[in-house]
């Protein structure tokens, strides 16, 4: 019998490195990456009514209302690939009400990863971040520069990646973070996010390896 697929949440302040680590985690563990921010940006790009409303909140660094976000994430979690391969939920839940809604729907993670990065580092990370629209990869002009000139010329910047806007996003983060953390205290692993991305991943990788071993051991003992 195969063990149940992994169900992981990753959390941390804006630009703490969630998306970067999710690229590395999915590459090794094959989980389905579900990022609330990416789902919302896709809706904005599609020009839907929900996207138009969501953008108003995102531009102010505020949480998008639950009636838009909760359904979006729930539908993605219920798709067969997430059920079969396991999921990696990024940037969700971000409030007590989202955490409660998820629990009521029966989505309980095995592990909650918290990336810890000092606040003074975050603004520089946001301002230097660039995205490759072709591959979806995340770059940083200083810490993770593009590999080729061709990639460099096509990089884009997110509309909420300015110094002013990240300060608003940080403020929203501080208002909500404690209530979310309190829901997952017993399965939380705190990771130092202020080292190179490879060294951050090494910490996460060891927590996930341990978790898989525990799951396999439980399976053998039943
Ligand atoms: P979202 O897209 O989730 O943004 P965020 O939480 O602010 O996080 P980021 O995507 O900015 O950062 P990250 O932690 O992924 O960092 P990254 O790896 O890119 O949300 C955007 C908006 O959508 C919200 O403001 C809200 O309005 C709305 N929203 C989202 N979820 C919602 C929800 N649940 N409910 C309601 N509304 C919601 O790294 C950042 C930079 O640092 C990159 O350039 C990277 O190359 C660099 N970097 C990464 N790791 C390292 C390292 N170890 N060393 C040096 N540089 C590094």
mmCIF file with all atom_site columns, C-alpha atoms in Angstrom, residues 66-151:
data_model
loop_
_atom_site.group_PDB
_atom_site.id
_atom_site.type_symbol
_atom_site.label_atom_id
_atom_site.label_alt_id
_atom_site.label_comp_id
_atom_site.label_asym_id
_atom_site.label_entity_id
_atom_site.label_seq_id
_atom_site.pdbx_PDB_ins_code
_atom_site.Cartn_x
_atom_site.Cartn_y
_atom_site.Cartn_z
_atom_site.occupancy
_atom_site.B_iso_or_equiv
_atom_site.pdbx_formal_charge
_atom_site.auth_seq_id
_atom_site.auth_comp_id
_atom_site.auth_asym_id
_atom_site.auth_atom_id
_atom_site.pdbx_PDB_model_num
ATOM 1  C CA . UNK A 1 66  ? -13.065 35.353 1.257   1.00 0.00 ? 66  UNK A CA 1
ATOM 2  C CA . UNK A 1 67  ? -15.944 34.960 -1.204  1.00 0.00 ? 67  UNK A CA 1
ATOM 3  C CA . UNK A 1 68  ? -13.371 35.217 -4.003  1.00 0.00 ? 68  UNK A CA 1
ATOM 4  C CA . UNK A 1 69  ? -10.419 33.365 -2.472  1.00 0.00 ? 69  UNK A CA 1
ATOM 5  C CA . UNK A 1 70  ? -11.948 30.463 -0.543  1.00 0.00 ? 70  UNK A CA 1
ATOM 6  C CA . UNK A 1 71  ? -13.771 28.880 -3.518  1.00 0.00 ? 71  UNK A CA 1
ATOM 7  C CA . UNK A 1 72  ? -10.781 29.372 -5.778  1.00 0.00 ? 72  UNK A CA 1
ATOM 8  C CA . UNK A 1 73  ? -8.419  27.490 -3.477  1.00 0.00 ? 73  UNK A CA 1
ATOM 9  C CA . UNK A 1 74  ? -10.984 24.829 -2.580  1.00 0.00 ? 74  UNK A CA 1
ATOM 10 C CA . UNK A 1 75  ? -11.611 23.989 -6.249  1.00 0.00 ? 75  UNK A CA 1
ATOM 11 C CA . UNK A 1 76  ? -7.895  23.662 -6.932  1.00 0.00 ? 76  UNK A CA 1
ATOM 12 C CA . UNK A 1 77  ? -7.393  21.415 -3.884  1.00 0.00 ? 77  UNK A CA 1
ATOM 13 C CA . UNK A 1 78  ? -10.218 19.149 -5.038  1.00 0.00 ? 78  UNK A CA 1
ATOM 14 C CA . UNK A 1 79  ? -8.777  18.559 -8.507  1.00 0.00 ? 79  UNK A CA 1
ATOM 15 C CA . UNK A 1 80  ? -7.569  15.020 -9.055  1.00 0.00 ? 80  UNK A CA 1
ATOM 16 C CA . UNK A 1 81  ? -3.855  15.873 -9.431  1.00 0.00 ? 81  UNK A CA 1
ATOM 17 C CA . UNK A 1 82  ? -3.795  17.512 -5.973  1.00 0.00 ? 82  UNK A CA 1
ATOM 18 C CA . UNK A 1 83  ? -5.618  14.549 -4.466  1.00 0.00 ? 83  UNK A CA 1
ATOM 19 C CA . UNK A 1 84  ? -3.313  11.981 -6.080  1.00 0.00 ? 84  UNK A CA 1
ATOM 20 C CA . UNK A 1 85  ? 0.091   13.673 -5.842  1.00 0.00 ? 85  UNK A CA 1
ATOM 21 C CA . UNK A 1 86  ? -0.413  15.703 -2.677  1.00 0.00 ? 86  UNK A CA 1
ATOM 22 C CA . UNK A 1 87  ? -0.443  19.471 -2.350  1.00 0.00 ? 87  UNK A CA 1
ATOM 23 C CA . UNK A 1 88  ? 1.720   22.382 -1.316  1.00 0.00 ? 88  UNK A CA 1
ATOM 24 C CA . UNK A 1 89  ? -0.414  25.309 -0.274  1.00 0.00 ? 89  UNK A CA 1
ATOM 25 C CA . UNK A 1 90  ? 1.382   28.665 -0.524  1.00 0.00 ? 90  UNK A CA 1
ATOM 26 C CA . UNK A 1 91  ? 0.015   31.895 0.965   1.00 0.00 ? 91  UNK A CA 1
ATOM 27 C CA . UNK A 1 92  ? -3.158  30.282 2.230   1.00 0.00 ? 92  UNK A CA 1
ATOM 28 C CA . UNK A 1 93  ? -4.753  30.399 4.788   1.00 0.00 ? 93  UNK A CA 1
ATOM 29 C CA . UNK A 1 94  ? -3.946  34.005 5.668   1.00 0.00 ? 94  UNK A CA 1
ATOM 30 C CA . UNK A 1 95  ? -6.640  34.647 8.265   1.00 0.00 ? 95  UNK A CA 1
ATOM 31 C CA . UNK A 1 96  ? -8.406  32.764 10.992  1.00 0.00 ? 96  UNK A CA 1
ATOM 32 C CA . UNK A 1 97  ? -11.577 32.571 8.911   1.00 0.00 ? 97  UNK A CA 1
ATOM 33 C CA . UNK A 1 98  ? -9.704  30.998 5.967   1.00 0.00 ? 98  UNK A CA 1
ATOM 34 C CA . UNK A 1 99  ? -8.022  28.498 8.296   1.00 0.00 ? 99  UNK A CA 1
ATOM 35 C CA . UNK A 1 100 ? -11.367 27.571 9.839   1.00 0.00 ? 100 UNK A CA 1
ATOM 36 C CA . UNK A 1 101 ? -13.040 27.232 6.424   1.00 0.00 ? 101 UNK A CA 1
ATOM 37 C CA . UNK A 1 102 ? -10.279 24.880 5.290   1.00 0.00 ? 102 UNK A CA 1
ATOM 38 C CA . UNK A 1 103 ? -10.580 22.755 8.392   1.00 0.00 ? 103 UNK A CA 1
ATOM 39 C CA . UNK A 1 104 ? -14.343 22.490 7.966   1.00 0.00 ? 104 UNK A CA 1
ATOM 40 C CA . UNK A 1 105 ? -13.798 21.280 4.407   1.00 0.00 ? 105 UNK A CA 1
ATOM 41 C CA . UNK A 1 106 ? -11.555 18.530 5.791   1.00 0.00 ? 106 UNK A CA 1
ATOM 42 C CA . UNK A 1 107 ? -8.204  19.825 4.514   1.00 0.00 ? 107 UNK A CA 1
ATOM 43 C CA . UNK A 1 108 ? -5.687  19.199 7.262   1.00 0.00 ? 108 UNK A CA 1
ATOM 44 C CA . UNK A 1 109 ? -1.951  19.530 6.460   1.00 0.00 ? 109 UNK A CA 1
ATOM 45 C CA . UNK A 1 110 ? 0.763   17.148 7.691   1.00 0.00 ? 110 UNK A CA 1
ATOM 46 C CA . UNK A 1 111 ? 3.244   19.978 8.131   1.00 0.00 ? 111 UNK A CA 1
ATOM 47 C CA . UNK A 1 112 ? 3.172   23.778 8.360   1.00 0.00 ? 112 UNK A CA 1
ATOM 48 C CA . UNK A 1 113 ? 6.422   25.435 7.238   1.00 0.00 ? 113 UNK A CA 1
ATOM 49 C CA . UNK A 1 114 ? 7.109   28.936 8.529   1.00 0.00 ? 114 UNK A CA 1
ATOM 50 C CA . UNK A 1 115 ? 9.862   30.919 6.794   1.00 0.00 ? 115 UNK A CA 1
ATOM 51 C CA . UNK A 1 116 ? 11.461  33.424 9.154   1.00 0.00 ? 116 UNK A CA 1
ATOM 52 C CA . UNK A 1 117 ? 13.227  36.431 7.635   1.00 0.00 ? 117 UNK A CA 1
ATOM 53 C CA . UNK A 1 118 ? 14.066  39.731 9.389   1.00 0.00 ? 118 UNK A CA 1
ATOM 54 C CA . UNK A 1 119 ? 11.882  42.568 8.204   1.00 0.00 ? 119 UNK A CA 1
ATOM 55 C CA . UNK A 1 120 ? 14.701  44.812 6.935   1.00 0.00 ? 120 UNK A CA 1
ATOM 56 C CA . UNK A 1 121 ? 15.650  42.155 4.358   1.00 0.00 ? 121 UNK A CA 1
ATOM 57 C CA . UNK A 1 122 ? 12.156  41.856 2.865   1.00 0.00 ? 122 UNK A CA 1
ATOM 58 C CA . UNK A 1 123 ? 11.881  45.253 1.159   1.00 0.00 ? 123 UNK A CA 1
ATOM 59 C CA . UNK A 1 124 ? 15.109  44.723 -0.780  1.00 0.00 ? 124 UNK A CA 1
ATOM 60 C CA . UNK A 1 125 ? 13.904  41.289 -1.878  1.00 0.00 ? 125 UNK A CA 1
ATOM 61 C CA . UNK A 1 126 ? 10.623  42.696 -3.176  1.00 0.00 ? 126 UNK A CA 1
ATOM 62 C CA . UNK A 1 127 ? 12.105  45.621 -5.052  1.00 0.00 ? 127 UNK A CA 1
ATOM 63 C CA . UNK A 1 128 ? 14.680  43.420 -6.821  1.00 0.00 ? 128 UNK A CA 1
ATOM 64 C CA . UNK A 1 129 ? 12.282  40.594 -7.696  1.00 0.00 ? 129 UNK A CA 1
ATOM 65 C CA . UNK A 1 130 ? 11.592  39.841 -11.358 1.00 0.00 ? 130 UNK A CA 1
ATOM 66 C CA . UNK A 1 131 ? 9.495   37.123 -12.991 1.00 0.00 ? 131 UNK A CA 1
ATOM 67 C CA . UNK A 1 132 ? 9.992   35.221 -16.215 1.00 0.00 ? 132 UNK A CA 1
ATOM 68 C CA . UNK A 1 133 ? 6.597   35.205 -17.977 1.00 0.00 ? 133 UNK A CA 1
ATOM 69 C CA . UNK A 1 134 ? 7.669   32.242 -20.143 1.00 0.00 ? 134 UNK A CA 1
ATOM 70 C CA . UNK A 1 135 ? 8.780   29.777 -17.446 1.00 0.00 ? 135 UNK A CA 1
ATOM 71 C CA . UNK A 1 136 ? 7.134   31.348 -14.382 1.00 0.00 ? 136 UNK A CA 1
ATOM 72 C CA . UNK A 1 137 ? 10.487  31.317 -12.595 1.00 0.00 ? 137 UNK A CA 1
ATOM 73 C CA . UNK A 1 138 ? 11.303  33.830 -9.872  1.00 0.00 ? 138 UNK A CA 1
ATOM 74 C CA . UNK A 1 139 ? 14.511  35.870 -10.100 1.00 0.00 ? 139 UNK A CA 1
ATOM 75 C CA . UNK A 1 140 ? 16.226  38.598 -8.112  1.00 0.00 ? 140 UNK A CA 1
ATOM 76 C CA . UNK A 1 141 ? 18.463  41.148 -9.811  1.00 0.00 ? 141 UNK A CA 1
ATOM 77 C CA . UNK A 1 142 ? 21.117  40.696 -7.108  1.00 0.00 ? 142 UNK A CA 1
ATOM 78 C CA . UNK A 1 143 ? 20.519  37.328 -5.372  1.00 0.00 ? 143 UNK A CA 1
ATOM 79 C CA . UNK A 1 144 ? 19.242  35.194 -8.219  1.00 0.00 ? 144 UNK A CA 1
ATOM 80 C CA . UNK A 1 145 ? 20.041  36.901 -11.525 1.00 0.00 ? 145 UNK A CA 1
ATOM 81 C CA . UNK A 1 146 ? 18.775  35.526 -14.869 1.00 0.00 ? 146 UNK A CA 1
ATOM 82 C CA . UNK A 1 147 ? 21.053  32.992 -16.547 1.00 0.00 ? 147 UNK A CA 1
ATOM 83 C CA . UNK A 1 148 ? 21.002  34.504 -20.032 1.00 0.00 ? 148 UNK A CA 1
ATOM 84 C CA . UNK A 1 149 ? 20.598  37.869 -21.744 1.00 0.00 ? 149 UNK A CA 1
ATOM 85 C CA . UNK A 1 150 ? 17.521  36.520 -23.519 1.00 0.00 ? 150 UNK A CA 1
ATOM 86 C CA . UNK A 1 151 ? 15.779  35.833 -20.201 1.00 0.00 ? 151 UNK A CA 1
#
